Structure formats: structure tokens, C-alpha cells
PDB file of C-alpha atoms in Angstrom:
ATOM      1  CA  ASP A   1     -83.751  -3.521  83.676  1.00 33.00           C
ATOM      2  CA  ALA A   2     -80.675  -5.650  84.215  1.00 35.00           C
ATOM      3  CA  LEU A   3     -80.659  -9.278  83.172  1.00 40.00           C
ATOM      4  CA  PRO A   4     -79.096 -11.789  85.583  1.00 43.00           C
ATOM      5  CA  ILE A   5     -75.409 -12.602  85.181  1.00 43.00           C
ATOM      6  CA  SER A   6     -73.590 -14.326  88.018  1.00 44.00           C
ATOM      7  CA  GLY A   7     -70.585 -16.537  88.693  1.00 47.00           C
ATOM      8  CA  ASP A   8     -67.367 -16.973  86.773  1.00 49.00           C
ATOM      9  CA  GLU A   9     -68.815 -19.241  84.095  1.00 56.00           C
ATOM     10  CA  PRO A  10     -70.803 -17.613  81.306  1.00 65.00           C
ATOM     11  CA  ARG A  11     -74.551 -17.523  81.758  1.00 87.00           C
ATOM     12  CA  TYR A  12     -76.536 -18.447  78.697  1.00 92.00           C
ATOM     13  CA  ALA A  13     -79.545 -17.083  76.865  1.00 94.00           C
ATOM     14  CA  LEU A  14     -81.549 -19.159  74.391  1.00 95.00           C
ATOM     15  CA  VAL A  15     -83.090 -17.258  71.486  1.00 95.00           C
ATOM     16  CA  THR A  16     -85.469 -18.838  68.977  1.00 92.00           C
ATOM     17  CA  GLY A  17     -86.194 -17.479  65.510  1.00 91.00           C
ATOM     18  CA  CYS A  18     -82.577 -16.521  64.787  1.00 93.00           C
ATOM     19  CA  GLU A  19     -83.106 -17.158  61.073  1.00 91.00           C
ATOM     20  CA  ALA A  20     -85.142 -13.913  61.057  1.00 89.00           C
ATOM     21  CA  PRO A  21     -83.866 -10.370  61.746  1.00 90.00           C
ATOM     22  CA  LEU A  22     -85.695  -9.935  65.065  1.00 89.00           C
ATOM     23  CA  GLY A  23     -84.373 -13.149  66.616  1.00 91.00           C
ATOM     24  CA  ALA A  24     -80.867 -12.455  65.343  1.00 93.00           C
ATOM     25  CA  ALA A  25     -81.008  -8.924  66.794  1.00 92.00           C
ATOM     26  CA  ALA A  26     -82.121 -10.252  70.186  1.00 93.00           C
ATOM     27  CA  ALA A  27     -79.236 -12.736  70.160  1.00 94.00           C
ATOM     28  CA  GLU A  28     -76.826  -9.931  69.276  1.00 94.00           C
ATOM     29  CA  ALA A  29     -78.083  -7.719  72.110  1.00 93.00           C
ATOM     30  CA  LEU A  30     -77.670 -10.502  74.667  1.00 94.00           C
ATOM     31  CA  ALA A  31     -74.181 -11.353  73.416  1.00 94.00           C
ATOM     32  CA  ALA A  32     -73.232  -7.684  73.754  1.00 93.00           C
ATOM     33  CA  ARG A  33     -74.309  -7.852  77.409  1.00 91.00           C
ATOM     34  CA  GLY A  34     -71.982 -10.743  78.129  1.00 91.00           C
ATOM     35  CA  TYR A  35     -74.191 -13.760  77.675  1.00 93.00           C
ATOM     36  CA  GLY A  36     -73.278 -16.969  75.977  1.00 93.00           C
ATOM     37  CA  VAL A  37     -76.049 -17.532  73.433  1.00 95.00           C
ATOM     38  CA  VAL A  38     -77.821 -20.666  72.293  1.00 95.00           C
ATOM     39  CA  VAL A  39     -78.688 -19.622  68.748  1.00 95.00           C
ATOM     40  CA  VAL A  40     -81.825 -21.491  67.643  1.00 94.00           C
ATOM     41  CA  ALA A  41     -82.881 -21.497  64.001  1.00 91.00           C
ATOM     42  CA  GLU A  42     -84.874 -23.734  61.690  1.00 88.00           C
ATOM     43  CA  ARG A  43     -81.785 -24.368  59.539  1.00 90.00           C
ATOM     44  CA  ASP A  44     -78.334 -25.377  60.664  1.00 92.00           C
ATOM     45  CA  GLY A  45     -76.640 -22.941  58.292  1.00 93.00           C
ATOM     46  CA  ALA A  46     -78.617 -20.000  59.685  1.00 93.00           C
ATOM     47  CA  ALA A  47     -77.825 -20.935  63.300  1.00 94.00           C
ATOM     48  CA  ARG A  48     -74.124 -21.279  62.565  1.00 95.00           C
ATOM     49  CA  ALA A  49     -73.974 -18.007  60.616  1.00 95.00           C
ATOM     50  CA  VAL A  50     -75.492 -16.019  63.498  1.00 95.00           C
ATOM     51  CA  ALA A  51     -73.286 -17.809  66.062  1.00 95.00           C
ATOM     52  CA  ARG A  52     -70.204 -16.992  63.982  1.00 95.00           C
ATOM     53  CA  ARG A  53     -71.167 -13.299  63.811  1.00 95.00           C
ATOM     54  CA  LEU A  54     -71.703 -13.118  67.589  1.00 95.00           C
ATOM     55  CA  ARG A  55     -68.294 -14.664  68.214  1.00 94.00           C
ATOM     56  CA  GLN A  56     -66.628 -12.211  65.831  1.00 95.00           C
ATOM     57  CA  ASN A  57     -68.459  -9.106  67.106  1.00 94.00           C
ATOM     58  CA  HIS A  58     -68.609  -9.830  70.827  1.00 93.00           C
ATOM     59  CA  GLY A  59     -66.342 -12.763  71.607  1.00 92.00           C
ATOM     60  CA  ALA A  60     -69.482 -14.563  72.782  1.00 89.00           C
ATOM     61  CA  VAL A  61     -69.581 -18.248  73.627  1.00 90.00           C
ATOM     62  CA  CYS A  62     -72.235 -19.568  71.242  1.00 92.00           C
ATOM     63  CA  VAL A  63     -74.038 -22.861  70.788  1.00 92.00           C
ATOM     64  CA  PRO A  64     -75.856 -23.202  67.448  1.00 92.00           C
ATOM     65  CA  ALA A  65     -78.985 -25.334  67.768  1.00 92.00           C
ATOM     66  CA  VAL A  66     -81.386 -26.566  65.094  1.00 89.00           C
ATOM     67  CA  ALA A  67     -85.156 -26.579  65.607  1.00 85.00           C
ATOM     68  CA  PRO A  68     -86.751 -27.837  62.383  1.00 79.00           C
ATOM     69  CA  GLY A  69     -90.497 -28.306  62.321  1.00 70.00           C
ATOM     70  CA  LEU A  70     -91.211 -25.633  64.936  1.00 71.00           C
ATOM     71  CA  GLY A  71     -94.636 -25.173  63.356  1.00 70.00           C
ATOM     72  CA  ARG A  72     -95.486 -28.888  63.300  1.00 74.00           C
ATOM     73  CA  ASN A  73     -94.731 -30.366  66.722  1.00 82.00           C
ATOM     74  CA  ALA A  74     -93.554 -27.969  69.414  1.00 84.00           C
ATOM     75  CA  ALA A  75     -93.212 -30.667  72.084  1.00 86.00           C
ATOM     76  CA  ALA A  76     -90.875 -32.729  69.905  1.00 87.00           C
ATOM     77  CA  VAL A  77     -88.821 -29.682  68.962  1.00 86.00           C
ATOM     78  CA  VAL A  78     -88.353 -28.639  72.609  1.00 87.00           C
ATOM     79  CA  ARG A  79     -87.330 -32.202  73.506  1.00 89.00           C
ATOM     80  CA  SER A  80     -84.759 -32.051  70.712  1.00 90.00           C
ATOM     81  CA  LEU A  81     -83.479 -28.680  71.968  1.00 90.00           C
ATOM     82  CA  ASP A  82     -83.214 -30.123  75.460  1.00 90.00           C
ATOM     83  CA  GLU A  83     -81.012 -32.939  74.124  1.00 92.00           C
ATOM     84  CA  GLN A  84     -78.801 -30.482  72.226  1.00 92.00           C
ATOM     85  CA  LEU A  85     -78.413 -28.318  75.360  1.00 91.00           C
ATOM     86  CA  ALA A  86     -77.484 -31.340  77.450  1.00 90.00           C
ATOM     87  CA  ARG A  87     -74.818 -32.366  74.935  1.00 91.00           C
ATOM     88  CA  ALA A  88     -73.393 -28.833  75.050  1.00 90.00           C
ATOM     89  CA  ASN A  89     -73.506 -28.901  78.881  1.00 89.00           C
ATOM     90  CA  VAL A  90     -75.362 -25.590  79.177  1.00 89.00           C
ATOM     91  CA  SER A  91     -78.794 -26.672  80.490  1.00 87.00           C
ATOM     92  CA  ALA A  92     -78.036 -25.690  84.094  1.00 86.00           C
ATOM     93  CA  ARG A  93     -76.636 -22.290  83.054  1.00 88.00           C
ATOM     94  CA  LEU A  94     -79.587 -20.985  81.037  1.00 90.00           C
ATOM     95  CA  ASP A  95     -80.866 -17.757  82.564  1.00 92.00           C
ATOM     96  CA  VAL A  96     -82.830 -16.201  79.695  1.00 94.00           C
ATOM     97  CA  PHE A  97     -85.231 -17.515  77.071  1.00 93.00           C
ATOM     98  CA  VAL A  98     -86.377 -15.282  74.236  1.00 94.00           C
ATOM     99  CA  HIS A  99     -89.047 -16.843  72.036  1.00 92.00           C
ATOM    100  CA  ALA A 100     -89.126 -14.798  68.821  1.00 89.00           C
ATOM    101  CA  PRO A 101     -90.791 -17.008  66.194  1.00 83.00           C
ATOM    102  CA  SER A 102     -90.893 -15.738  62.641  1.00 72.00           C
ATOM    103  CA  ALA A 103     -93.960 -13.691  61.761  1.00 59.00           C
ATOM    104  CA  THR A 104     -95.096 -16.764  59.866  1.00 50.00           C
ATOM    105  CA  ALA A 105     -93.718 -20.230  60.495  1.00 43.00           C
ATOM    106  CA  PRO A 106     -92.504 -22.129  57.456  1.00 42.00           C
ATOM    107  CA  ALA A 107     -92.020 -25.854  57.801  1.00 40.00           C
ATOM    108  CA  GLY A 108     -88.231 -25.626  57.589  1.00 40.00           C
ATOM    109  CA  THR A 109     -85.743 -28.416  57.188  1.00 36.00           C
ATOM    110  CA  GLY A 110     -82.153 -28.544  58.227  1.00 36.00           C
ATOM    111  CA  GLU A 111     -79.390 -27.621  55.874  1.00 35.00           C
ATOM    112  CA  GLY A 112     -75.671 -28.268  56.187  1.00 33.00           C
ATOM    113  CA  THR A 113     -75.522 -30.925  58.879  1.00 34.00           C
ATOM    114  CA  SER A 114     -78.519 -33.156  59.429  1.00 34.00           C
ATOM    115  CA  PRO A 115     -80.871 -31.993  62.192  1.00 34.00           C
ATOM    116  CA  PRO A 116     -81.967 -34.318  65.002  1.00 35.00           C
ATOM    117  CA  ALA A 117     -84.773 -36.681  64.047  1.00 34.00           C
ATOM    118  CA  ILE A 118     -88.178 -35.417  65.150  1.00 34.00           C
ATOM    119  CA  ASP A 119     -91.400 -37.372  65.098  1.00 37.00           C
ATOM    120  CA  ALA A 120     -93.390 -34.439  63.785  1.00 38.00           C
ATOM    121  CA  ALA A 121     -97.045 -34.541  62.923  1.00 41.00           C
ATOM    122  CA  GLU A 122     -98.053 -34.128  59.309  1.00 44.00           C
ATOM    123  CA  PRO A 123     -98.399 -30.496  58.234  1.00 46.00           C
ATOM    124  CA  PRO A 124    -101.985 -29.244  58.238  1.00 45.00           C
ATOM    125  CA  PRO A 125    -103.976 -29.403  54.962  1.00 46.00           C
ATOM    126  CA  ASP A 126    -103.641 -26.419  52.682  1.00 46.00           C
ATOM    127  CA  GLY A 127    -106.040 -23.634  53.521  1.00 46.00           C
ATOM    128  CA  LEU A 128    -106.739 -24.616  57.146  1.00 48.00           C
ATOM    129  CA  PRO A 129    -107.146 -21.994  58.507  1.00 47.00           C
ATOM    130  CA  GLY A 130    -104.894 -20.186  56.010  1.00 49.00           C
ATOM    131  CA  ASP A 131    -101.538 -20.619  54.339  1.00 47.00           C
ATOM    132  CA  GLY A 132     -98.957 -21.131  57.071  1.00 61.00           C
ATOM    133  CA  VAL A 133    -101.243 -20.010  59.886  1.00 68.00           C
ATOM    134  CA  ALA A 134    -101.702 -23.398  61.568  1.00 72.00           C
ATOM    135  CA  ALA A 135     -97.925 -23.738  61.633  1.00 74.00           C
ATOM    136  CA  ALA A 136     -97.574 -20.235  63.062  1.00 73.00           C
ATOM    137  CA  LEU A 137    -100.035 -21.096  65.837  1.00 79.00           C
ATOM    138  CA  GLU A 138     -97.979 -24.101  66.868  1.00 82.00           C
ATOM    139  CA  ALA A 139     -94.723 -22.152  66.639  1.00 80.00           C
ATOM    140  CA  ARG A 140     -96.059 -19.270  68.736  1.00 83.00           C
ATOM    141  CA  CYS A 141     -98.401 -20.833  71.292  1.00 87.00           C
ATOM    142  CA  GLY A 142     -97.198 -24.411  71.446  1.00 87.00           C
ATOM    143  CA  THR A 143     -93.507 -23.598  71.715  1.00 85.00           C
ATOM    144  CA  ALA A 144     -94.081 -20.868  74.325  1.00 87.00           C
ATOM    145  CA  ALA A 145     -95.946 -23.334  76.526  1.00 90.00           C
ATOM    146  CA  GLN A 146     -93.424 -26.138  76.015  1.00 89.00           C
ATOM    147  CA  LEU A 147     -90.421 -23.919  76.789  1.00 87.00           C
ATOM    148  CA  ALA A 148     -92.062 -22.724  79.995  1.00 90.00           C
ATOM    149  CA  ARG A 149     -93.037 -26.254  80.993  1.00 88.00           C
ATOM    150  CA  ARG A 150     -89.547 -27.616  80.440  1.00 88.00           C
ATOM    151  CA  PHE A 151     -87.424 -24.793  81.892  1.00 89.00           C
ATOM    152  CA  GLY A 152     -89.622 -22.697  84.197  1.00 91.00           C
ATOM    153  CA  ASP A 153     -89.300 -24.903  87.268  1.00 89.00           C
ATOM    154  CA  ALA A 154     -85.516 -25.137  86.864  1.00 89.00           C
ATOM    155  CA  MET A 155     -85.282 -21.342  86.760  1.00 91.00           C
ATOM    156  CA  ALA A 156     -87.503 -21.087  89.827  1.00 92.00           C
ATOM    157  CA  ALA A 157     -85.304 -23.568  91.691  1.00 92.00           C
ATOM    158  CA  ARG A 158     -82.231 -21.406  90.932  1.00 89.00           C
ATOM    159  CA  ARG A 159     -84.280 -18.305  91.834  1.00 91.00           C
ATOM    160  CA  ARG A 160     -83.243 -16.333  88.780  1.00 89.00           C
ATOM    161  CA  GLY A 161     -84.019 -16.043  85.098  1.00 92.00           C
ATOM    162  CA  ARG A 162     -86.317 -14.491  82.536  1.00 93.00           C
ATOM    163  CA  PHE A 163     -88.679 -15.495  79.770  1.00 94.00           C
ATOM    164  CA  GLY A 164     -89.353 -13.085  76.919  1.00 94.00           C
ATOM    165  CA  PHE A 165     -92.113 -13.716  74.367  1.00 93.00           C
ATOM    166  CA  VAL A 166     -92.437 -11.781  71.116  1.00 89.00           C
ATOM    167  CA  VAL A 167     -95.895 -11.292  69.594  1.00 87.00           C
ATOM    168  CA  GLY A 168     -97.305  -9.491  66.552  1.00 81.00           C
ATOM    169  CA  GLY A 169     -96.605  -9.508  62.846  1.00 67.00           C
ATOM    170  CA  GLY A 170     -97.567 -11.835  60.020  1.00 58.00           C
ATOM    171  CA  GLY A 171    -100.827 -12.606  58.268  1.00 52.00           C
ATOM    172  CA  ASP A 172    -101.754 -10.360  55.368  1.00 54.00           C
ATOM    173  CA  ALA A 173    -105.209 -11.824  54.758  1.00 55.00           C
ATOM    174  CA  SER A 174    -107.940 -10.845  57.206  1.00 59.00           C
ATOM    175  CA  GLU A 175    -108.549 -14.444  58.344  1.00 60.00           C
ATOM    176  CA  ASP A 176    -104.819 -14.940  58.899  1.00 69.00           C
ATOM    177  CA  ALA A 177    -104.581 -11.715  60.875  1.00 76.00           C
ATOM    178  CA  ALA A 178    -107.549 -12.695  63.046  1.00 78.00           C
ATOM    179  CA  VAL A 179    -106.119 -16.125  63.869  1.00 78.00           C
ATOM    180  CA  LEU A 180    -102.662 -14.731  64.613  1.00 81.00           C
ATOM    181  CA  ALA A 181    -104.183 -12.000  66.788  1.00 85.00           C
ATOM    182  CA  ALA A 182    -105.887 -14.768  68.768  1.00 86.00           C
ATOM    183  CA  ALA A 183    -102.530 -16.533  69.095  1.00 86.00           C
ATOM    184  CA  ASP A 184    -100.973 -13.319  70.397  1.00 88.00           C
ATOM    185  CA  ALA A 185    -103.809 -12.936  72.896  1.00 91.00           C
ATOM    186  CA  PHE A 186    -103.138 -16.477  74.119  1.00 91.00           C
ATOM    187  CA  THR A 187     -99.403 -15.735  74.466  1.00 91.00           C
ATOM    188  CA  GLU A 188    -100.052 -12.547  76.437  1.00 93.00           C
ATOM    189  CA  THR A 189    -102.518 -14.307  78.762  1.00 94.00           C
ATOM    190  CA  PHE A 190    -100.173 -17.252  79.174  1.00 93.00           C
ATOM    191  CA  ALA A 191     -97.273 -14.899  79.951  1.00 94.00           C
ATOM    192  CA  ALA A 192     -99.335 -13.082  82.593  1.00 95.00           C
ATOM    193  CA  ARG A 193    -100.196 -16.361  84.323  1.00 95.00           C
ATOM    194  CA  LEU A 194     -96.589 -17.553  84.093  1.00 94.00           C
ATOM    195  CA  ARG A 195     -95.405 -14.237  85.565  1.00 95.00           C
ATOM    196  CA  ARG A 196     -97.699 -14.627  88.570  1.00 95.00           C
ATOM    197  CA  ARG A 197     -96.479 -18.165  89.122  1.00 95.00           C
ATOM    198  CA  LEU A 198     -92.744 -17.498  88.777  1.00 94.00           C
ATOM    199  CA  ALA A 199     -92.359 -13.978  90.200  1.00 95.00           C
ATOM    200  CA  PRO A 200     -92.150 -15.158  93.839  1.00 95.00           C
ATOM    201  CA  ASP A 201     -89.085 -17.200  92.831  1.00 94.00           C
ATOM    202  CA  GLY A 202     -87.304 -14.304  91.152  1.00 92.00           C
ATOM    203  CA  VAL A 203     -88.099 -15.250  87.543  1.00 94.00           C
ATOM    204  CA  GLY A 204     -89.316 -12.473  85.239  1.00 94.00           C
ATOM    205  CA  VAL A 205     -91.687 -12.813  82.290  1.00 94.00           C
ATOM    206  CA  THR A 206     -92.036 -10.091  79.654  1.00 93.00           C
ATOM    207  CA  VAL A 207     -93.892  -9.690  76.349  1.00 92.00           C
ATOM    208  CA  ALA A 208     -92.632  -7.527  73.476  1.00 90.00           C
ATOM    209  CA  ARG A 209     -94.705  -6.652  70.436  1.00 86.00           C
ATOM    210  CA  ARG A 210     -93.149  -6.860  66.979  1.00 77.00           C
ATOM    211  CA  ALA A 211     -93.587  -3.640  65.027  1.00 69.00           C
ATOM    212  CA  PRO A 212     -96.056  -4.033  62.143  1.00 63.00           C
ATOM    213  CA  ALA A 213     -94.613  -4.322  58.670  1.00 58.00           C
ATOM    214  CA  PRO A 214     -94.752  -1.057  56.694  1.00 54.00           C
ATOM    215  CA  SER A 215     -97.556  -0.783  54.177  1.00 52.00           C
ATOM    216  CA  PRO A 216     -96.441  -1.238  50.541  1.00 51.00           C
TER     217      PRO A 216
END
């Protein structure tokens, strides 16, 4: 199941959730296959640490990118990512997007260097619908839709590329698990519709399910 690499310049993959093991592992796998990687994390220090490891282990060209507030305002975060990609001059060379949000989505803030300003909405009130769940919904569903909206047509125009969405995990309480399961169902349905739309233009869409956490 080869991923697209073409031309003399490095092709890039963007991976969200690199502050967590799954996102970092996805970034590592893509770097090992020859991609430059846009390493997206909630905190600047986490993004730079993963980028540094990929350079050391694979000689990968890496662009650390900060996406604070992923669980508060997905549209604003994707606009900020778009600006960071343009400054790094990699927007036209992005072939792969892997959206691997943390199992739950904390309202992170940048550390190290200051992150780009984002006009984020206020966090939801405590307990609606459960601790951290409203943020996780925005991080999972909202960001998936915004990434596809912003970059799907560009991939289709180049007639290559792939989106990968990670679902599953998070939510110990029954109400949390039910809401997150609904979010995963949305992501899977959205991915199926996106696949039908983009497949004629050579763009693939896949969904991977995060393994459940082991019982204590």
C-alpha cells in the first residue's frame, strides 16, 4: 500500500497529535519512508522534540508546527497551520495528512516559543457533556472536516495524496464513551463520503482504529 512520493524535492506528510505516542509513531513511520514531516503538536516543545528525533533517526526534513486549542476552535487552528505551512513553503508539497488526535483533547497552550494567536472560543462549561469530551469532539470531528476542506481540493488538483483519520480510545465514563463513539461514527461516515468524492482524482482516504487501553 505505497504512499505517493515523486519528484526530486521531498514530499511532505502532516501528522497531528504528535505530543502523544500514536501521532509520534505515525510521524516516525512516514519519516522512515522518506517523507519530510510537518510535526503538529499542542505544545511547541513537543513538536520540536519529535522533529529533532526524526532528523536524528532518519535524516528527515521536518517542520515543527504548533496547534494549541485544537479542542476549542478547529477552524482557527487549521487556519493557523495553513499560515505556518505557507511560511515554511511546504503547502504545495503536502501529500499525506494523518489526523491522530489524542484520545482526549486537553486545552493545551504553547510552551517554549509563543504559538500563533488564535481567536478560540471559550472552553465549554465543566461537565458538558463530560470532562474533556466537548474538546475531544471538536478535536476529532471539527479538525477532520477542516483539514479536508482546506487541503482536499488541492490534493485532487495534483491527482495524488492521502488522508488518514484515527478513531477510538478515550472516555472512561459511560457517557464519555458514548459521546466519543458517536464522534468516531461521524469520522468514519465523513471519511467514507470524502473517499467517494476524492477517489476519482487519485486521493485515498483511510480510517485506522486506535487499540483500546488495557484494563487496569
